[in-house]
Short mmCIF file of C-alpha atoms in Angstrom, two decimals:
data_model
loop_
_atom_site.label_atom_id
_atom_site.label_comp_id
_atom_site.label_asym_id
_atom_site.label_seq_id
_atom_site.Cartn_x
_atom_site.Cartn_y
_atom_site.Cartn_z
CA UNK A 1163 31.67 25.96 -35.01
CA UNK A 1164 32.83 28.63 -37.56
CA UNK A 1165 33.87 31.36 -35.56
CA UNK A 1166 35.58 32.45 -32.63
CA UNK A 1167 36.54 35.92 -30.99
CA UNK A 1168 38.33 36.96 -27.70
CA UNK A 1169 35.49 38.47 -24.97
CA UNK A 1170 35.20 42.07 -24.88
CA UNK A 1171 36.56 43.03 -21.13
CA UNK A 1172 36.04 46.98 -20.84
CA UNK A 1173 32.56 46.36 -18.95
CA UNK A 1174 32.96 44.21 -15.89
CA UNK A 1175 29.79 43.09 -14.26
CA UNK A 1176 29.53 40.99 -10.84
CA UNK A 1177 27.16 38.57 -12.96
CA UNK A 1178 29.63 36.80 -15.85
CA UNK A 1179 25.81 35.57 -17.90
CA UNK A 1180 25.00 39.21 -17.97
CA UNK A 1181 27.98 40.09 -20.13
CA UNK A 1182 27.67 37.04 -21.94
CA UNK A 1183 24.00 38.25 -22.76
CA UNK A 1184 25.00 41.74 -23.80
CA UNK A 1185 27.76 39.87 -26.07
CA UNK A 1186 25.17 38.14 -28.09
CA UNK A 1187 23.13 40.58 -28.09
CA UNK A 1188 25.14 43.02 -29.42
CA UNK A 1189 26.66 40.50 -32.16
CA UNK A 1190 22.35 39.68 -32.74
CA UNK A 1191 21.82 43.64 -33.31
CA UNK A 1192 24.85 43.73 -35.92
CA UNK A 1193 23.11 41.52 -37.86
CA UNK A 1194 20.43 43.76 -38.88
CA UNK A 1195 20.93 45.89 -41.83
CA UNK A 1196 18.68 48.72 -43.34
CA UNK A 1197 15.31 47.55 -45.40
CA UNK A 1198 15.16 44.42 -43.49
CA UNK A 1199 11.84 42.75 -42.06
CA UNK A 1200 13.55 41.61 -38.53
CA UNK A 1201 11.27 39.09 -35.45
CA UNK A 1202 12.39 40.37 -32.07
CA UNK A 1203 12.75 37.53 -29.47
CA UNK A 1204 10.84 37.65 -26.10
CA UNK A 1205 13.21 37.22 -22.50
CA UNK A 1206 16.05 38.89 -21.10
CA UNK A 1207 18.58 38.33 -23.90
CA UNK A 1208 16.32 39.35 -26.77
CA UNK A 1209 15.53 42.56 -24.22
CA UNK A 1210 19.25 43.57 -24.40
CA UNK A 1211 19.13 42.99 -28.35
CA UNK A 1212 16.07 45.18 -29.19
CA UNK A 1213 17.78 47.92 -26.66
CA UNK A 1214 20.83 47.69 -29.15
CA UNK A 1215 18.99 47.87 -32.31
CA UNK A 1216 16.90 51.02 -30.49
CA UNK A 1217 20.65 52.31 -30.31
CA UNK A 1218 20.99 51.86 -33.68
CA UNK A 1219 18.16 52.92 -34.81
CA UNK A 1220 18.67 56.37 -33.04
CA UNK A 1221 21.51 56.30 -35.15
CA UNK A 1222 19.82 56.04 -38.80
CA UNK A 1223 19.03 52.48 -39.20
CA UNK A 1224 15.87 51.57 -40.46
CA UNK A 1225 14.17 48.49 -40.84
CA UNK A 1226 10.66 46.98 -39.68
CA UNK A 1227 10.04 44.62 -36.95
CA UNK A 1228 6.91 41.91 -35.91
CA UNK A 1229 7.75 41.52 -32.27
CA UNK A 1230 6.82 37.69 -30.32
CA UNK A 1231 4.88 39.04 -27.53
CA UNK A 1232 3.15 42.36 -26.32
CA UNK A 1233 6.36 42.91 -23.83
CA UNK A 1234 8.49 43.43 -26.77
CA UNK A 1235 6.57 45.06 -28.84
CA UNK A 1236 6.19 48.04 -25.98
CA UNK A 1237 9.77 47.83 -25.66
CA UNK A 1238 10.25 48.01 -29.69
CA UNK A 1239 7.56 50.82 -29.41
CA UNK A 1240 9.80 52.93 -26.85
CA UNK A 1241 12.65 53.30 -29.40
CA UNK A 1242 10.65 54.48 -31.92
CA UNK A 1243 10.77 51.16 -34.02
CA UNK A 1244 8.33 50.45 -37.21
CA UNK A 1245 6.28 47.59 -35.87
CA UNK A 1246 4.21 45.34 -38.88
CA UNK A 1247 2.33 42.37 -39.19
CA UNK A 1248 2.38 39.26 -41.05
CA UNK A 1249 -0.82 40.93 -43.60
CA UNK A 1250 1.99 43.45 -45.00
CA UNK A 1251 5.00 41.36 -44.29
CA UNK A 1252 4.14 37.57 -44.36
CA UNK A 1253 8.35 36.59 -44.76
CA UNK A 1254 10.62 37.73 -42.36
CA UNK A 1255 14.68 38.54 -43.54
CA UNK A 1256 15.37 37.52 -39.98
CA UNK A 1257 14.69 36.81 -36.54
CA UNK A 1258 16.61 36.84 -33.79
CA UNK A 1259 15.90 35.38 -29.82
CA UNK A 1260 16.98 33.64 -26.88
CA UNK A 1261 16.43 29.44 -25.92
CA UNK A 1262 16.46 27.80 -22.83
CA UNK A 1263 17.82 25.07 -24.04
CA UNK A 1264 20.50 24.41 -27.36
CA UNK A 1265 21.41 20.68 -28.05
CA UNK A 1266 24.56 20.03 -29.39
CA UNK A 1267 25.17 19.03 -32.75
CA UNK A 1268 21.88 19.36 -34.37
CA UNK A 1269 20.98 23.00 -32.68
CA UNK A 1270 17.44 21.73 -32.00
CA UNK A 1271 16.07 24.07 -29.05
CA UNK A 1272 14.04 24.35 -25.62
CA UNK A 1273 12.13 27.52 -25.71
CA UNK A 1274 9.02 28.95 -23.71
CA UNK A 1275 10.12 30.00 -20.33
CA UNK A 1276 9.53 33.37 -21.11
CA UNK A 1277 5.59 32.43 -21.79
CA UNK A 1278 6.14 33.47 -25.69
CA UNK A 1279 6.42 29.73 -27.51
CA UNK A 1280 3.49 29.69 -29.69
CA UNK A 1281 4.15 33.81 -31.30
CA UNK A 1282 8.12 32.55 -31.00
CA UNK A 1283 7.79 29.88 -33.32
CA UNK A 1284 5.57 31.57 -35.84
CA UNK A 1285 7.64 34.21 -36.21
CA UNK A 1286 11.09 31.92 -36.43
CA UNK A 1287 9.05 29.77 -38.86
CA UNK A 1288 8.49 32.49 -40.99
CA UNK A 1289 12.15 34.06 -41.10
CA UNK A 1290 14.53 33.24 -43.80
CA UNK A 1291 17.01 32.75 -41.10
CA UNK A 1292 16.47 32.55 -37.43
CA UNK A 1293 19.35 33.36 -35.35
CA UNK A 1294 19.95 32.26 -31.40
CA UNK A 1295 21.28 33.94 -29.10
CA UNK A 1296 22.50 32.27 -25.44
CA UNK A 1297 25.36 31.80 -23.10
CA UNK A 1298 27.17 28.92 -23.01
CA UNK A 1299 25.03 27.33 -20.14
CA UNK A 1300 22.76 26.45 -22.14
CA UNK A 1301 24.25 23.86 -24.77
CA UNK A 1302 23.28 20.46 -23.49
CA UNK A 1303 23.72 17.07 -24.87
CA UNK A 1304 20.49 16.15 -24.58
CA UNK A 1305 17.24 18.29 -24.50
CA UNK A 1306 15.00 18.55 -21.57
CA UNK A 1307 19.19 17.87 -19.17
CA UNK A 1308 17.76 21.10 -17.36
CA UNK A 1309 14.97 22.45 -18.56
CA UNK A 1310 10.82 21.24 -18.62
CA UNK A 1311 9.36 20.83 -21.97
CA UNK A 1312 7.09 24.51 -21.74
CA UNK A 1313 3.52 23.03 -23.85
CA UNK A 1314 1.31 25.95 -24.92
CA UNK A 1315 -2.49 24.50 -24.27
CA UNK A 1316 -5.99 25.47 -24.36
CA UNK A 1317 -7.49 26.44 -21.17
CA UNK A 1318 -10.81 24.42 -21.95
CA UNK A 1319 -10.56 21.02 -20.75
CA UNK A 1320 -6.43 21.65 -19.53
CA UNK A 1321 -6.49 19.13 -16.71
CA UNK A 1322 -7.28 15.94 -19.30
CA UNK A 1323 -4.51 17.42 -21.50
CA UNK A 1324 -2.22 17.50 -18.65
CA UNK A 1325 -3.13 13.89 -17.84
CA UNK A 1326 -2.38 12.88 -21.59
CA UNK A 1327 0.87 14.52 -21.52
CA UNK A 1328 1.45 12.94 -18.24
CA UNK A 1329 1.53 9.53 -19.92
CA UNK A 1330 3.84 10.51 -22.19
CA UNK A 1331 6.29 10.36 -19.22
CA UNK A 1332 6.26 13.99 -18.21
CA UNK A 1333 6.08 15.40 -14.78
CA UNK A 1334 3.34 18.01 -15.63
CA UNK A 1335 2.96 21.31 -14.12
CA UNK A 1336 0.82 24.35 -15.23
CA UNK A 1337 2.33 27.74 -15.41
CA UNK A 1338 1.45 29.85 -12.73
CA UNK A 1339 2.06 33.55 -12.43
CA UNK A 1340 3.65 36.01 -9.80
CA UNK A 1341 0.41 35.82 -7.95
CA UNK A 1342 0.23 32.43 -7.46
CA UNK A 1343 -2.81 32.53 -10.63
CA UNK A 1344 -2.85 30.22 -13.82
CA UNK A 1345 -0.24 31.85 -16.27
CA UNK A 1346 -2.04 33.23 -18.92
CA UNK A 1347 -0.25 33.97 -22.81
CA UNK A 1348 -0.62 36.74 -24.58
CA UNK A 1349 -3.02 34.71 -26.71
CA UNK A 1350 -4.82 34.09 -24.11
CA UNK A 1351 -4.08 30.23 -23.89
CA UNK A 1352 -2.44 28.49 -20.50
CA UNK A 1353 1.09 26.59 -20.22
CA UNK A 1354 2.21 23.59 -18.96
CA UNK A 1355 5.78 22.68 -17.90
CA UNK A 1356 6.39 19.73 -19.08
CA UNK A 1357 9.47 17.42 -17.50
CA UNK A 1358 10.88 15.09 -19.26
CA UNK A 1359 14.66 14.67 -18.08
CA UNK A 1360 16.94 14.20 -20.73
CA UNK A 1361 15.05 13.56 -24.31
CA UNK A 1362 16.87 10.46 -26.96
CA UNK A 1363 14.14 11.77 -29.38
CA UNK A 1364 13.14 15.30 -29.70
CA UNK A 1365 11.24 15.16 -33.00
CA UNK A 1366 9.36 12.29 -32.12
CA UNK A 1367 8.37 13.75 -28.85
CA UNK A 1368 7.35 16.84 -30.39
CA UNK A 1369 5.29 15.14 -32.77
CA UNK A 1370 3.53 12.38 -30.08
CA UNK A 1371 2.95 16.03 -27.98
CA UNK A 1372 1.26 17.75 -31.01
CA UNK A 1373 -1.70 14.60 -31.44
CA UNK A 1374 -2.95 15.19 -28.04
CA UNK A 1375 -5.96 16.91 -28.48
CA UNK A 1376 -6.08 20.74 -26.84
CA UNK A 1377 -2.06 21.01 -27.61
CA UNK A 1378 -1.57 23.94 -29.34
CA UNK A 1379 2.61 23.87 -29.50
CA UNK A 1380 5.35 22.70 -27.67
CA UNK A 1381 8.47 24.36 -26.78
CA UNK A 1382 10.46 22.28 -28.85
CA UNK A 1383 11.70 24.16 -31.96
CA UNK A 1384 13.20 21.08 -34.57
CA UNK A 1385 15.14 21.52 -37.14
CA UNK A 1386 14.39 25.66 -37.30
CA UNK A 1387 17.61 27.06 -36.66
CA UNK A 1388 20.15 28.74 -38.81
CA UNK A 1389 22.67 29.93 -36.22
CA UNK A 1390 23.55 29.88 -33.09
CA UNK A 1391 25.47 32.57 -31.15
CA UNK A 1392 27.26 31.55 -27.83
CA UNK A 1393 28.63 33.75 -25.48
CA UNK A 1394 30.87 32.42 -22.99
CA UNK A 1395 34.39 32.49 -20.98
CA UNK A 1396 36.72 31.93 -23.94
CA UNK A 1397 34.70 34.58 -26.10
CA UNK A 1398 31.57 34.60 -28.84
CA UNK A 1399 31.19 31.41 -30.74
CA UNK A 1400 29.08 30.63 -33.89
CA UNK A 1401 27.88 27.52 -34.49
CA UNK A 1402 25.91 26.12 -37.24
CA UNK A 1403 23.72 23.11 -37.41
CA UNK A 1404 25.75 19.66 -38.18
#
């Protein structure tokens, strides 16, 4: 913990997580300067951020973005923002999104609600710092406390990959979608919600997860963050890995 600053108060919403979103994700925008290559996030938070960086930009800053799913590139799109790819910009300066999940102490992450893990965690892997943004409901002790282990899969063959990651001690549930139909990722690949309950050993999990055949990546981010920004009743908080 490095930093700490008193909660804005001249916006008063009926949801307190709201604010605390906007408060991250206006701290998140900040961060960008002009020239940079930036990864926009995917889910509610990172939504808020690229809004304030499409303020921003309306004001004169410039810089190029590689967005983690089709949802935020149309929202990057709508501000007017210079979207790229890896071919012209394989190194990111930054990139900035949400988790479901922070644990404590070594900032190791939960992320994939939002159906985005597998574009999340190429972009974060190839930014020279990858900033997080959440409220403070979602620190934990222990990965997997509240939230199932999202497990990006192939569709081919899905139910003896589900099994597999069944004996691994997970409750195992595929994604489904508003209409009650198989969740399908912008890559076109399936997920599978994964519980766990609370995890002693992220890395090794991770890594027992990746050998099953048909995984393609797991929600669990290790070891990838640089920064942590956490929004919550005594103000914005910074924390860096221990």
């Amino acid at each position: 913990m490095v930093q700490s600053t008193d909660p804005q108060t001249s916006d008063q919403t009926a949801d307190p997580m709201i604010e605390f979103k906007r408060q991250v994700a206006e701290e998140a925008a900040a961060m960008v300067r002009n020239g940079m290559a930036v990864g926009l996030g995917t889910g509610s938070t990172s939504a808020m951020m690229i809004d304030a960086l499409g303020r921003r930009w309306a004001q004169g800053l410039r810089f190029v973005a590689i967005p983690t799913s089709e949802r935020s590139a149309a929202q990057a799109r709508g501000h007017g923002i210079t979207l790229v790819s890896f071919a012209t910009h394989p190194q990111l300066d930054l990139a900035i999104d949400g988790a479901d999940e922070v644990e404590r102490g070594s900032l190791n992450l939960v992320k994939g609600l939002g159906g985005a893990l597998l574009r999340e965690k190429i972009v974060a892997a190839a930014a020279r710092r990858f900033i997080v943004m959440v409220d403070e409901g979602k620190l934990v002790d222990h990965l997997g406390s509240h939230a199932p282990i999202p497990v990006e899969i192939t569709p081919f063959g899905w139910e003896s990959t589900a099994r597999q990651l069944g004996e691994l001690g997970a409750r195992v549930s595929p994604r489904m979608d508003r209409d009650g139909n198989l969740f399908v990722t912008d890559g076109g690949n399936m997920i599978l919600d994964c519980a766990f309950g609370p995890i002693a050993d992220p890395p090794g999990l991770a890594a027992d997860i990746r050998r099953i055949v048909g995984v393609i990546e797991t929600g669990l981010f290790i070891g990838r963050t640089s920064e942590v920004l956490v929004a919550g009743r005594h103000g914005l908080t910074r924390l860096v890995a221990a």
